[in-house]
PDB file of C-alpha atoms and ligand atoms in Angstrom:
ATOM      1  CA  MET K 266       0.261   0.111  -0.322  1.00 94.00           C
ATOM      2  CA  LYS K 267       1.141   3.662  -0.597  1.00 96.00           C
ATOM      3  CA  LYS K 268       0.573   6.076   1.243  1.00 97.00           C
ATOM      4  CA  ILE K 269       0.156   9.433   0.747  1.00 97.00           C
ATOM      5  CA  GLY K 270       2.366  13.132   2.395  1.00 97.00           C
ATOM      6  CA  ILE K 271       1.150  16.397   2.496  1.00 97.00           C
ATOM      7  CA  ASP K 272       3.172  19.773   3.930  1.00 94.00           C
ATOM      8  CA  ILE K 273       1.464  22.378   4.263  1.00 95.00           C
ATOM      9  CA  GLY K 274       3.546  25.792   4.720  1.00 90.00           C
ATOM     10  CA  GLY K 275       2.589  30.162   3.869  1.00 87.00           C
ATOM     11  CA  MET K 276       3.229  29.813   0.782  1.00 89.00           C
ATOM     12  CA  SER K 277       2.869  26.812  -0.692  1.00 94.00           C
ATOM     13  CA  ILE K 278       1.091  22.946   0.038  1.00 96.00           C
ATOM     14  CA  LYS K 279       3.707  20.165  -1.301  1.00 95.00           C
ATOM     15  CA  SER K 280       2.313  16.246  -1.426  1.00 97.00           C
ATOM     16  CA  GLY K 281       4.581  13.506  -1.672  1.00 97.00           C
ATOM     17  CA  LEU K 282       2.765   9.483  -3.094  1.00 97.00           C
ATOM     18  CA  VAL K 283       5.101   7.928  -0.614  1.00 96.00           C
ATOM     19  CA  ASP K 284       6.260   3.957  -1.671  1.00 95.00           C
ATOM     20  CA  GLU K 285       6.897   1.364   1.480  1.00 92.00           C
ATOM     21  CA  ASN K 286      10.217   2.183   1.426  1.00 91.00           C
ATOM     22  CA  MET K 287       9.802   5.918   1.697  1.00 90.00           C
ATOM     23  CA  ASN K 288      10.371   6.802  -1.923  1.00 93.00           C
ATOM     24  CA  ILE K 289       8.384   9.704  -3.486  1.00 95.00           C
ATOM     25  CA  ILE K 290       7.184   8.290  -6.402  1.00 95.00           C
ATOM     26  CA  HIS K 291       5.674  10.972  -7.339  1.00 97.00           C
ATOM     27  CA  SER K 292       5.030  14.795  -5.613  1.00 96.00           C
ATOM     28  CA  TYR K 293       3.208  17.375  -6.692  1.00 96.00           C
ATOM     29  CA  ASN K 294       2.944  21.623  -4.839  1.00 96.00           C
ATOM     30  CA  ILE K 295       0.348  24.576  -4.484  1.00 97.00           C
ATOM     31  CA  PRO K 296      -0.019  27.478  -3.759  1.00 97.00           C
ATOM     32  CA  THR K 297      -1.537  27.418   0.002  1.00 97.00           C
ATOM     33  CA  GLU K 298      -2.545  30.863  -0.675  1.00 96.00           C
ATOM     34  CA  VAL K 299      -2.595  31.880   2.828  1.00 95.00           C
ATOM     35  CA  GLU K 300      -6.179  34.515   2.207  1.00 96.00           C
ATOM     36  CA  LYS K 301      -8.720  32.444   1.060  1.00 97.00           C
ATOM     37  CA  GLY K 302      -8.861  30.974   4.884  1.00 96.00           C
ATOM     38  CA  PHE K 303      -9.724  26.995   5.524  1.00 97.00           C
ATOM     39  CA  GLY K 304     -12.441  26.413   3.443  1.00 97.00           C
ATOM     40  CA  VAL K 305     -10.925  26.741   0.218  1.00 97.00           C
ATOM     41  CA  ILE K 306      -7.637  25.920   1.561  1.00 97.00           C
ATOM     42  CA  SER K 307      -9.549  22.370   2.895  1.00 97.00           C
ATOM     43  CA  GLN K 308     -10.909  21.644  -0.445  1.00 97.00           C
ATOM     44  CA  ASN K 309      -7.943  22.815  -2.385  1.00 97.00           C
ATOM     45  CA  ILE K 310      -5.971  20.212  -0.507  1.00 98.00           C
ATOM     46  CA  ILE K 311      -8.872  17.480  -1.067  1.00 98.00           C
ATOM     47  CA  LYS K 312      -8.465  18.204  -4.621  1.00 98.00           C
ATOM     48  CA  MET K 313      -4.798  18.319  -4.891  1.00 98.00           C
ATOM     49  CA  ILE K 314      -4.717  14.786  -3.449  1.00 98.00           C
ATOM     50  CA  TYR K 315      -6.845  13.644  -6.629  1.00 98.00           C
ATOM     51  CA  ASP K 316      -4.617  15.478  -9.206  1.00 98.00           C
ATOM     52  CA  LEU K 317      -1.479  13.872  -7.180  1.00 98.00           C
ATOM     53  CA  LEU K 318      -3.303  10.604  -7.609  1.00 97.00           C
ATOM     54  CA  SER K 319      -4.489  10.742 -11.101  1.00 97.00           C
ATOM     55  CA  GLN K 320      -1.119  12.858 -12.329  1.00 97.00           C
ATOM     56  CA  ALA K 321       0.935   9.242 -10.822  1.00 97.00           C
ATOM     57  CA  ASN K 322      -1.745   6.916 -12.157  1.00 96.00           C
ATOM     58  CA  CYS K 323      -2.727   5.514  -8.779  1.00 96.00           C
ATOM     59  CA  ALA K 324      -6.434   4.210  -7.659  1.00 95.00           C
ATOM     60  CA  ILE K 325      -7.000   5.652  -3.887  1.00 95.00           C
ATOM     61  CA  GLU K 326      -7.779   2.236  -3.036  1.00 95.00           C
ATOM     62  CA  ASP K 327      -3.601   1.543  -2.873  1.00 96.00           C
ATOM     63  CA  VAL K 328      -3.735   4.784  -0.375  1.00 97.00           C
ATOM     64  CA  ASP K 329      -3.974   3.460   3.257  1.00 95.00           C
ATOM     65  CA  ALA K 330      -3.238   6.815   5.129  1.00 96.00           C
ATOM     66  CA  ILE K 331      -2.513  10.032   4.664  1.00 97.00           C
ATOM     67  CA  GLY K 332      -0.047  12.486   6.890  1.00 97.00           C
ATOM     68  CA  ILE K 333      -0.291  16.090   7.217  1.00 97.00           C
ATOM     69  CA  GLY K 334       2.156  18.274   8.494  1.00 95.00           C
ATOM     70  CA  ILE K 335       1.264  21.564   9.224  1.00 95.00           C
ATOM     71  CA  PRO K 336       2.842  25.448  11.559  1.00 89.00           C
ATOM     72  CA  GLY K 337       0.496  24.805  14.358  1.00 90.00           C
ATOM     73  CA  VAL K 338      -0.640  22.439  17.031  1.00 90.00           C
ATOM     74  CA  ALA K 339      -2.782  19.605  15.793  1.00 91.00           C
ATOM     75  CA  ASP K 340      -4.684  17.026  18.573  1.00 88.00           C
ATOM     76  CA  GLU K 341      -5.226  13.389  17.544  1.00 85.00           C
ATOM     77  CA  ASN K 342      -7.885  13.598  15.559  1.00 89.00           C
ATOM     78  CA  GLY K 343      -7.204  15.662  13.412  1.00 92.00           C
ATOM     79  CA  LYS K 344      -8.606  19.182  14.955  1.00 94.00           C
ATOM     80  CA  VAL K 345      -6.257  21.990  14.095  1.00 95.00           C
ATOM     81  CA  HIS K 346      -5.663  24.008  17.867  1.00 92.00           C
ATOM     82  CA  TYR K 347      -3.790  26.625  15.950  1.00 90.00           C
ATOM     83  CA  ALA K 348      -1.914  28.046  13.302  1.00 92.00           C
ATOM     84  CA  PRO K 349      -0.451  31.180  12.999  1.00 86.00           C
ATOM     85  CA  ASN K 350       0.767  31.277   9.893  1.00 86.00           C
ATOM     86  CA  LEU K 351      -2.402  30.423   8.191  1.00 94.00           C
ATOM     87  CA  PHE K 352      -4.641  31.534  10.526  1.00 94.00           C
ATOM     88  CA  TRP K 353      -6.275  29.086  11.357  1.00 96.00           C
ATOM     89  CA  THR K 354      -7.697  28.645  15.484  1.00 95.00           C
ATOM     90  CA  ASN K 355      -9.865  25.064  16.038  1.00 96.00           C
ATOM     91  CA  VAL K 356     -10.596  24.590  12.704  1.00 97.00           C
ATOM     92  CA  ASP K 357     -11.202  20.627  11.228  1.00 97.00           C
ATOM     93  CA  LEU K 358      -9.139  19.798   9.334  1.00 97.00           C
ATOM     94  CA  GLY K 359      -9.418  16.069  10.411  1.00 97.00           C
ATOM     95  CA  GLY K 360     -12.206  15.895   9.559  1.00 96.00           C
ATOM     96  CA  VAL K 361     -12.932  17.415   6.853  1.00 97.00           C
ATOM     97  CA  LEU K 362     -10.354  15.188   4.946  1.00 97.00           C
ATOM     98  CA  ARG K 363     -12.160  12.043   6.379  1.00 96.00           C
ATOM     99  CA  GLU K 364     -14.965  12.577   5.764  1.00 96.00           C
ATOM    100  CA  GLU K 365     -13.999  12.516   2.142  1.00 96.00           C
ATOM    101  CA  PHE K 366     -11.691   9.628   2.284  1.00 96.00           C
ATOM    102  CA  LYS K 367     -13.557   7.277   4.588  1.00 93.00           C
ATOM    103  CA  ASN K 368     -11.617   3.991   4.697  1.00 90.00           C
ATOM    104  CA  ILE K 369      -8.608   6.350   4.853  1.00 96.00           C
ATOM    105  CA  LYS K 370      -6.306   6.559   7.977  1.00 96.00           C
ATOM    106  CA  ILE K 371      -5.546  10.565   8.015  1.00 96.00           C
ATOM    107  CA  SER K 372      -3.276  11.463  10.829  1.00 95.00           C
ATOM    108  CA  ILE K 373      -1.787  15.211  11.136  1.00 95.00           C
ATOM    109  CA  ASP K 374       0.832  16.553  13.363  1.00 93.00           C
ATOM    110  CA  ASN K 375       3.381  19.841  13.492  1.00 92.00           C
ATOM    111  CA  ASP K 376       5.762  20.054  10.320  1.00 91.00           C
ATOM    112  CA  ALA K 377       8.177  21.001  12.319  1.00 90.00           C
ATOM    113  CA  THR K 378       8.362  18.027  14.108  1.00 91.00           C
ATOM    114  CA  ILE K 379       7.382  15.246  11.706  1.00 91.00           C
ATOM    115  CA  ALA K 380       9.789  16.456   9.146  1.00 92.00           C
ATOM    116  CA  CYS K 381      12.572  16.245  12.811  1.00 94.00           C
ATOM    117  CA  VAL K 382      11.465  12.222  12.744  1.00 93.00           C
ATOM    118  CA  ALA K 383      11.822  11.633   9.208  1.00 93.00           C
ATOM    119  CA  GLU K 384      15.195  13.293   9.110  1.00 95.00           C
ATOM    120  CA  HIS K 385      16.067  10.869  12.458  1.00 95.00           C
ATOM    121  CA  LYS K 386      14.162   7.926  10.925  1.00 91.00           C
ATOM    122  CA  ILE K 387      15.911   7.948   7.479  1.00 91.00           C
ATOM    123  CA  GLY K 388      17.992  11.675   7.076  1.00 94.00           C
ATOM    124  CA  SER K 389      20.550  13.656   8.620  1.00 95.00           C
ATOM    125  CA  ILE K 390      20.765  12.291  12.582  1.00 96.00           C
ATOM    126  CA  LYS K 391      19.384   8.983  11.916  1.00 95.00           C
ATOM    127  CA  ASP K 392      20.368   6.514  14.953  1.00 92.00           C
ATOM    128  CA  VAL K 393      21.244  10.506  16.640  1.00 97.00           C
ATOM    129  CA  LYS K 394      20.236   9.624  20.074  1.00 97.00           C
ATOM    130  CA  ASN K 395      20.374  13.421  21.061  1.00 98.00           C
ATOM    131  CA  ALA K 396      19.402  16.138  18.270  1.00 98.00           C
ATOM    132  CA  ILE K 397      17.172  19.342  17.113  1.00 97.00           C
ATOM    133  CA  MET K 398      16.138  20.130  13.956  1.00 96.00           C
ATOM    134  CA  LEU K 399      15.457  23.654  13.334  1.00 96.00           C
ATOM    135  CA  THR K 400      13.716  24.614  10.051  1.00 93.00           C
ATOM    136  CA  LEU K 401      13.725  27.924   8.685  1.00 95.00           C
ATOM    137  CA  GLY K 402      11.098  28.675   6.578  1.00 90.00           C
ATOM    138  CA  THR K 403       8.347  30.703   6.344  1.00 87.00           C
ATOM    139  CA  GLY K 404       8.138  30.766  10.181  1.00 91.00           C
ATOM    140  CA  VAL K 405      10.879  28.650  12.189  1.00 95.00           C
ATOM    141  CA  GLY K 406       9.978  24.748  13.539  1.00 93.00           C
ATOM    142  CA  GLY K 407      11.010  22.878  15.905  1.00 95.00           C
ATOM    143  CA  GLY K 408      12.051  19.152  16.279  1.00 95.00           C
ATOM    144  CA  ILE K 409      13.253  17.753  19.495  1.00 96.00           C
ATOM    145  CA  ILE K 410      14.330  13.895  19.406  1.00 97.00           C
ATOM    146  CA  ILE K 411      16.045  12.918  23.229  1.00 97.00           C
ATOM    147  CA  ASN K 412      16.994   9.652  23.575  1.00 97.00           C
ATOM    148  CA  GLY K 413      16.404   8.921  20.596  1.00 96.00           C
ATOM    149  CA  MET K 414      12.247   9.949  20.674  1.00 94.00           C
ATOM    150  CA  ARG K 415      11.070  12.635  20.216  1.00 92.00           C
ATOM    151  CA  TYR K 416       9.983  15.011  22.174  1.00 93.00           C
ATOM    152  CA  SER K 417       6.974  17.695  22.417  1.00 89.00           C
ATOM    153  CA  GLY K 418       5.953  17.852  25.996  1.00 90.00           C
ATOM    154  CA  ASN K 419       2.781  17.661  27.463  1.00 87.00           C
ATOM    155  CA  LEU K 420       0.013  18.359  25.996  1.00 82.00           C
ATOM    156  CA  GLY K 421       2.264  17.696  22.426  1.00 81.00           C
ATOM    157  CA  ILE K 422       2.706  21.850  22.245  1.00 86.00           C
ATOM    158  CA  GLY K 423       6.173  22.158  23.006  1.00 90.00           C
ATOM    159  CA  SER K 424       9.582  22.360  20.945  1.00 92.00           C
ATOM    160  CA  GLU K 425       7.900  25.630  19.655  1.00 93.00           C
ATOM    161  CA  ILE K 426      11.878  26.533  19.445  1.00 96.00           C
ATOM    162  CA  GLY K 427      10.792  29.516  16.028  1.00 96.00           C
ATOM    163  CA  HIS K 428       8.703  31.431  19.645  1.00 96.00           C
ATOM    164  CA  MET K 429      11.872  31.302  21.937  1.00 98.00           C
ATOM    165  CA  ILE K 430      12.427  35.080  22.561  1.00 98.00           C
ATOM    166  CA  VAL K 431      15.970  36.052  21.871  1.00 98.00           C
ATOM    167  CA  GLY K 432      15.434  39.896  21.889  1.00 97.00           C
ATOM    168  CA  GLU K 433      13.508  42.693  20.639  1.00 98.00           C
ATOM    169  CA  ASN K 434      12.482  43.079  16.571  1.00 98.00           C
ATOM    170  CA  TYR K 435      10.970  45.883  15.495  1.00 98.00           C
ATOM    171  CA  TYR K 436       7.709  43.952  14.829  1.00 97.00           C
ATOM    172  CA  SER K 437       5.846  41.797  16.546  1.00 97.00           C
ATOM    173  CA  CYS K 438       5.782  37.521  16.242  1.00 95.00           C
ATOM    174  CA  SER K 439       2.457  36.368  14.606  1.00 89.00           C
ATOM    175  CA  CYS K 440       1.733  34.812  18.164  1.00 89.00           C
ATOM    176  CA  GLY K 441       1.390  38.118  19.659  1.00 93.00           C
ATOM    177  CA  ASN K 442       4.844  38.507  21.254  1.00 97.00           C
ATOM    178  CA  ASN K 443       7.520  39.980  20.023  1.00 98.00           C
ATOM    179  CA  GLY K 444      11.630  39.153  19.415  1.00 98.00           C
ATOM    180  CA  CYS K 445      10.602  35.530  18.523  1.00 98.00           C
ATOM    181  CA  LEU K 446      13.442  33.675  17.056  1.00 98.00           C
ATOM    182  CA  GLU K 447      10.698  33.209  13.664  1.00 97.00           C
ATOM    183  CA  THR K 448      11.152  36.746  13.892  1.00 98.00           C
ATOM    184  CA  PHE K 449      14.570  37.199  13.193  1.00 98.00           C
ATOM    185  CA  CYS K 450      15.907  33.612  11.438  1.00 98.00           C
ATOM    186  CA  SER K 451      12.815  33.110   9.111  1.00 97.00           C
ATOM    187  CA  ALA K 452      12.104  33.646   5.523  1.00 96.00           C
ATOM    188  CA  SER K 453       9.890  36.356   6.061  1.00 95.00           C
ATOM    189  CA  ALA K 454      12.236  38.069   8.902  1.00 98.00           C
ATOM    190  CA  VAL K 455      14.703  37.919   6.434  1.00 97.00           C
ATOM    191  CA  GLN K 456      12.742  39.436   3.425  1.00 96.00           C
ATOM    192  CA  SER K 457      11.004  42.112   6.194  1.00 97.00           C
ATOM    193  CA  TYR K 458      14.440  43.512   7.082  1.00 97.00           C
ATOM    194  CA  ALA K 459      15.939  43.661   3.589  1.00 97.00           C
ATOM    195  CA  ARG K 460      12.887  45.732   2.470  1.00 96.00           C
ATOM    196  CA  LYS K 461      13.217  48.269   5.786  1.00 96.00           C
ATOM    197  CA  LEU K 462      17.000  48.313   5.784  1.00 96.00           C
ATOM    198  CA  ALA K 463      16.256  49.267   1.217  1.00 95.00           C
ATOM    199  CA  ALA K 464      14.453  51.489   1.905  1.00 94.00           C
ATOM    200  CA  GLU K 465      16.083  53.899   4.822  1.00 95.00           C
ATOM    201  CA  THR K 466      19.877  53.071   3.333  1.00 93.00           C
ATOM    202  CA  ASP K 467      21.562  56.207   0.968  1.00 92.00           C
ATOM    203  CA  GLU K 468      23.915  53.125   0.331  1.00 93.00           C
ATOM    204  CA  GLU K 469      24.300  51.839  -3.637  1.00 91.00           C
ATOM    205  CA  THR K 470      22.223  47.544  -2.858  1.00 94.00           C
ATOM    206  CA  VAL K 471      20.793  45.064  -5.254  1.00 93.00           C
ATOM    207  CA  LEU K 472      18.074  45.204  -2.642  1.00 93.00           C
ATOM    208  CA  LYS K 473      17.006  48.665  -4.509  1.00 91.00           C
ATOM    209  CA  SER K 474      17.120  47.286  -7.964  1.00 89.00           C
ATOM    210  CA  VAL K 475      13.286  45.602  -7.694  1.00 89.00           C
ATOM    211  CA  ARG K 476      10.366  46.214  -6.361  1.00 88.00           C
ATOM    212  CA  PRO K 477      10.336  46.411  -2.292  1.00 85.00           C
ATOM    213  CA  GLY K 478       7.094  43.348  -2.804  1.00 88.00           C
ATOM    214  CA  SER K 479      10.026  41.587  -5.031  1.00 92.00           C
ATOM    215  CA  ILE K 480      13.419  41.369  -2.399  1.00 95.00           C
ATOM    216  CA  THR K 481      12.501  37.059  -1.890  1.00 95.00           C
ATOM    217  CA  ALA K 482      15.849  35.648   0.952  1.00 96.00           C
ATOM    218  CA  LYS K 483      16.990  33.795  -1.164  1.00 95.00           C
ATOM    219  CA  MET K 484      18.056  36.694  -3.327  1.00 96.00           C
ATOM    220  CA  VAL K 485      19.388  38.853   0.278  1.00 97.00           C
ATOM    221  CA  PHE K 486      21.490  35.555   0.388  1.00 97.00           C
ATOM    222  CA  GLU K 487      22.958  35.677  -2.821  1.00 96.00           C
ATOM    223  CA  SER K 488      23.769  38.878  -3.590  1.00 97.00           C
ATOM    224  CA  ALA K 489      25.387  39.101   0.180  1.00 97.00           C
ATOM    225  CA  VAL K 490      27.708  36.420  -0.929  1.00 96.00           C
ATOM    226  CA  ASN K 491      28.581  38.558  -3.935  1.00 96.00           C
ATOM    227  CA  GLY K 492      29.043  42.208  -1.625  1.00 96.00           C
ATOM    228  CA  ASP K 493      26.259  43.344  -1.200  1.00 97.00           C
ATOM    229  CA  GLU K 494      26.918  45.546   1.956  1.00 96.00           C
ATOM    230  CA  VAL K 495      23.310  46.187   2.491  1.00 97.00           C
ATOM    231  CA  SER K 496      22.634  42.045   1.893  1.00 97.00           C
ATOM    232  CA  LYS K 497      25.999  41.546   4.261  1.00 97.00           C
ATOM    233  CA  LYS K 498      23.694  43.446   6.963  1.00 97.00           C
ATOM    234  CA  VAL K 499      20.446  41.490   6.649  1.00 98.00           C
ATOM    235  CA  VAL K 500      23.101  38.529   6.484  1.00 98.00           C
ATOM    236  CA  ASP K 501      24.903  39.335   9.761  1.00 97.00           C
ATOM    237  CA  ARG K 502      21.261  39.921  12.090  1.00 98.00           C
ATOM    238  CA  PHE K 503      19.738  36.414  10.868  1.00 98.00           C
ATOM    239  CA  VAL K 504      23.777  34.667  11.526  1.00 98.00           C
ATOM    240  CA  TYR K 505      24.043  36.724  15.592  1.00 98.00           C
ATOM    241  CA  TYR K 506      20.183  35.583  15.885  1.00 98.00           C
ATOM    242  CA  LEU K 507      20.044  32.184  15.014  1.00 98.00           C
ATOM    243  CA  SER K 508      23.126  31.846  17.527  1.00 98.00           C
ATOM    244  CA  ILE K 509      21.700  32.868  19.336  1.00 98.00           C
ATOM    245  CA  GLY K 510      19.035  30.585  19.648  1.00 98.00           C
ATOM    246  CA  ILE K 511      21.293  27.688  18.812  1.00 98.00           C
ATOM    247  CA  ALA K 512      23.124  28.816  21.910  1.00 98.00           C
ATOM    248  CA  ASN K 513      20.956  28.370  24.101  1.00 98.00           C
ATOM    249  CA  LEU K 514      19.490  25.093  22.615  1.00 98.00           C
ATOM    250  CA  ILE K 515      23.135  23.922  22.794  1.00 98.00           C
ATOM    251  CA  ASN K 516      23.164  25.123  26.636  1.00 98.00           C
ATOM    252  CA  ILE K 517      19.897  23.618  27.707  1.00 97.00           C
ATOM    253  CA  PHE K 518      19.792  20.270  25.653  1.00 97.00           C
ATOM    254  CA  SER K 519      23.459  19.522  24.556  1.00 97.00           C
ATOM    255  CA  PRO K 520      22.905  17.365  21.884  1.00 98.00           C
ATOM    256  CA  GLU K 521      24.668  15.624  19.951  1.00 98.00           C
ATOM    257  CA  VAL K 522      23.736  17.588  16.455  1.00 98.00           C
ATOM    258  CA  ILE K 523      21.892  19.849  15.165  1.00 97.00           C
ATOM    259  CA  VAL K 524      19.904  20.426  11.659  1.00 96.00           C
ATOM    260  CA  ILE K 525      18.607  23.255   9.475  1.00 95.00           C
ATOM    261  CA  GLY K 526      16.632  23.022   7.302  1.00 92.00           C
ATOM    262  CA  GLY K 527      13.251  24.309   5.075  1.00 88.00           C
ATOM    263  CA  GLY K 528      13.331  26.786   2.491  1.00 88.00           C
ATOM    264  CA  LEU K 529      17.105  29.283   4.479  1.00 92.00           C
ATOM    265  CA  VAL K 530      18.582  26.128   4.606  1.00 89.00           C
ATOM    266  CA  GLY K 531      19.504  26.478   0.502  1.00 87.00           C
ATOM    267  CA  ALA K 532      21.867  29.242   1.802  1.00 92.00           C
ATOM    268  CA  TYR K 533      24.048  27.039   4.209  1.00 91.00           C
ATOM    269  CA  ASP K 534      26.817  27.139   2.899  1.00 93.00           C
ATOM    270  CA  SER K 535      27.428  31.104   3.170  1.00 93.00           C
ATOM    271  CA  TYR K 536      26.523  30.983   6.321  1.00 95.00           C
ATOM    272  CA  ILE K 537      27.207  28.318   8.046  1.00 96.00           C
ATOM    273  CA  ASP K 538      30.748  28.907   9.005  1.00 96.00           C
ATOM    274  CA  ARG K 539      30.107  31.962  10.476  1.00 96.00           C
ATOM    275  CA  LEU K 540      27.153  30.557  12.467  1.00 97.00           C
ATOM    276  CA  TYR K 541      29.651  27.870  13.970  1.00 97.00           C
ATOM    277  CA  GLU K 542      32.313  30.962  15.104  1.00 97.00           C
ATOM    278  CA  GLU K 543      29.097  32.305  16.857  1.00 97.00           C
ATOM    279  CA  VAL K 544      27.398  29.067  18.747  1.00 98.00           C
ATOM    280  CA  LYS K 545      30.367  28.537  20.021  1.00 97.00           C
ATOM    281  CA  SER K 546      31.403  32.298  21.067  1.00 97.00           C
ATOM    282  CA  LYS K 547      28.291  31.999  23.360  1.00 97.00           C
ATOM    283  CA  ILE K 548      28.198  28.117  24.380  1.00 97.00           C
ATOM    284  CA  MET K 549      29.172  27.876  28.322  1.00 96.00           C
ATOM    285  CA  PHE K 550      31.505  25.433  27.793  1.00 96.00           C
ATOM    286  CA  LYS K 551      33.380  26.502  24.632  1.00 92.00           C
ATOM    287  CA  ASN K 552      36.541  24.351  25.307  1.00 92.00           C
ATOM    288  CA  LEU K 553      34.638  21.292  25.656  1.00 94.00           C
ATOM    289  CA  PRO K 554      32.904  19.151  21.808  1.00 94.00           C
ATOM    290  CA  PHE K 555      29.600  21.354  21.043  1.00 96.00           C
ATOM    291  CA  ALA K 556      26.428  20.131  18.483  1.00 97.00           C
ATOM    292  CA  LYS K 557      27.856  19.197  15.092  1.00 97.00           C
ATOM    293  CA  ILE K 558      25.407  21.300  12.714  1.00 97.00           C
ATOM    294  CA  VAL K 559      24.652  20.081   9.575  1.00 96.00           C
ATOM    295  CA  PRO K 560      22.103  20.705   7.152  1.00 94.00           C
ATOM    296  CA  ALA K 561      18.814  18.023   6.709  1.00 93.00           C
ATOM    297  CA  THR K 562      19.526  15.563   4.015  1.00 92.00           C
ATOM    298  CA  LEU K 563      16.243  15.047   2.792  1.00 90.00           C
ATOM    299  CA  GLY K 564      15.535  18.688   2.234  1.00 78.00           C
ATOM    300  CA  ASN K 565      12.579  20.154   1.069  1.00 73.00           C
ATOM    301  CA  ASP K 566      10.609  16.223   1.066  1.00 85.00           C
ATOM    302  CA  ALA K 567      11.515  15.735   4.678  1.00 87.00           C
ATOM    303  CA  GLY K 568       8.137  17.214   5.617  1.00 90.00           C
ATOM    304  CA  ILE K 569       6.708  14.398   2.873  1.00 94.00           C
ATOM    305  CA  ILE K 570       8.492  12.051   3.538  1.00 94.00           C
ATOM    306  CA  GLY K 571       7.778  12.273   8.165  1.00 93.00           C
ATOM    307  CA  ALA K 572       3.485  13.105   7.086  1.00 95.00           C
ATOM    308  CA  ALA K 573       3.728  10.144   5.662  1.00 95.00           C
ATOM    309  CA  MET K 574       4.779   7.752   7.999  1.00 91.00           C
ATOM    310  CA  LEU K 575       2.887   9.073  10.361  1.00 87.00           C
TER     311      LEU K 575
HETATM  312 ZN1  LIG U  71       6.121  33.409  18.616  1.00 95.11          ZN
END
């Protein structure tokens, strides 16, 4: 039997048909269109599942499970309590899907936690006893493995690493607090700060050569590598706050490995050396070995594979 894994992000919804060996046979993405709200998005997900199956020439009868990762908190019945970046509160995604796919097991869990579980089963932290994953995407998600087991804490709502408060910021987080790691180190945070600097600076910068709305995190990291001073300032700030977050995690958990996943792992090579040095300067036991920081090996597929494993 095959499984379907779905990864709902702030920008896109990724789906994949997965075989028994956790290989993605076929994948298909659609834009999330957050502004359309839960009613439309949940129907788009149903259509997406049928489109995925027809593109892969697979019958729905050959699928026994659909797993979904959401950027938020869901209970064991698939009710999403809270997904701030989707603007969802208490929506019954599990119920809507069960209504349509009656004989298929439907499971929903936090996206970063399941990406972390996928990396732990078959990816970058396979067989590692204590590890932490940060997913740097539209938001910042977190997954924690302690003694080989996922850890989500009481009520399953822990490991929200993105909402660790690491400083004061010029805008507030979607969770309502100010200074969350997510507002410094997500793709949207990089984008927002780049737009702010581009608007304020007198310096020449490639960030001024495009409309503010078209500045992307990818563009910022690339132009920083190419020597653009304003882009470098944006990346410096990203590295600085990410190093605070990671140093805090190392001081508390002392994991063997910290995995970086999500969209910003694409620029990993351009910031890892500096990140490592800045983390080292902030941890408590500077003279002892500390966590390796590695990129997620399943890349963007971790969300799909982890969801299919639910
Ligand atoms: Zn927050």
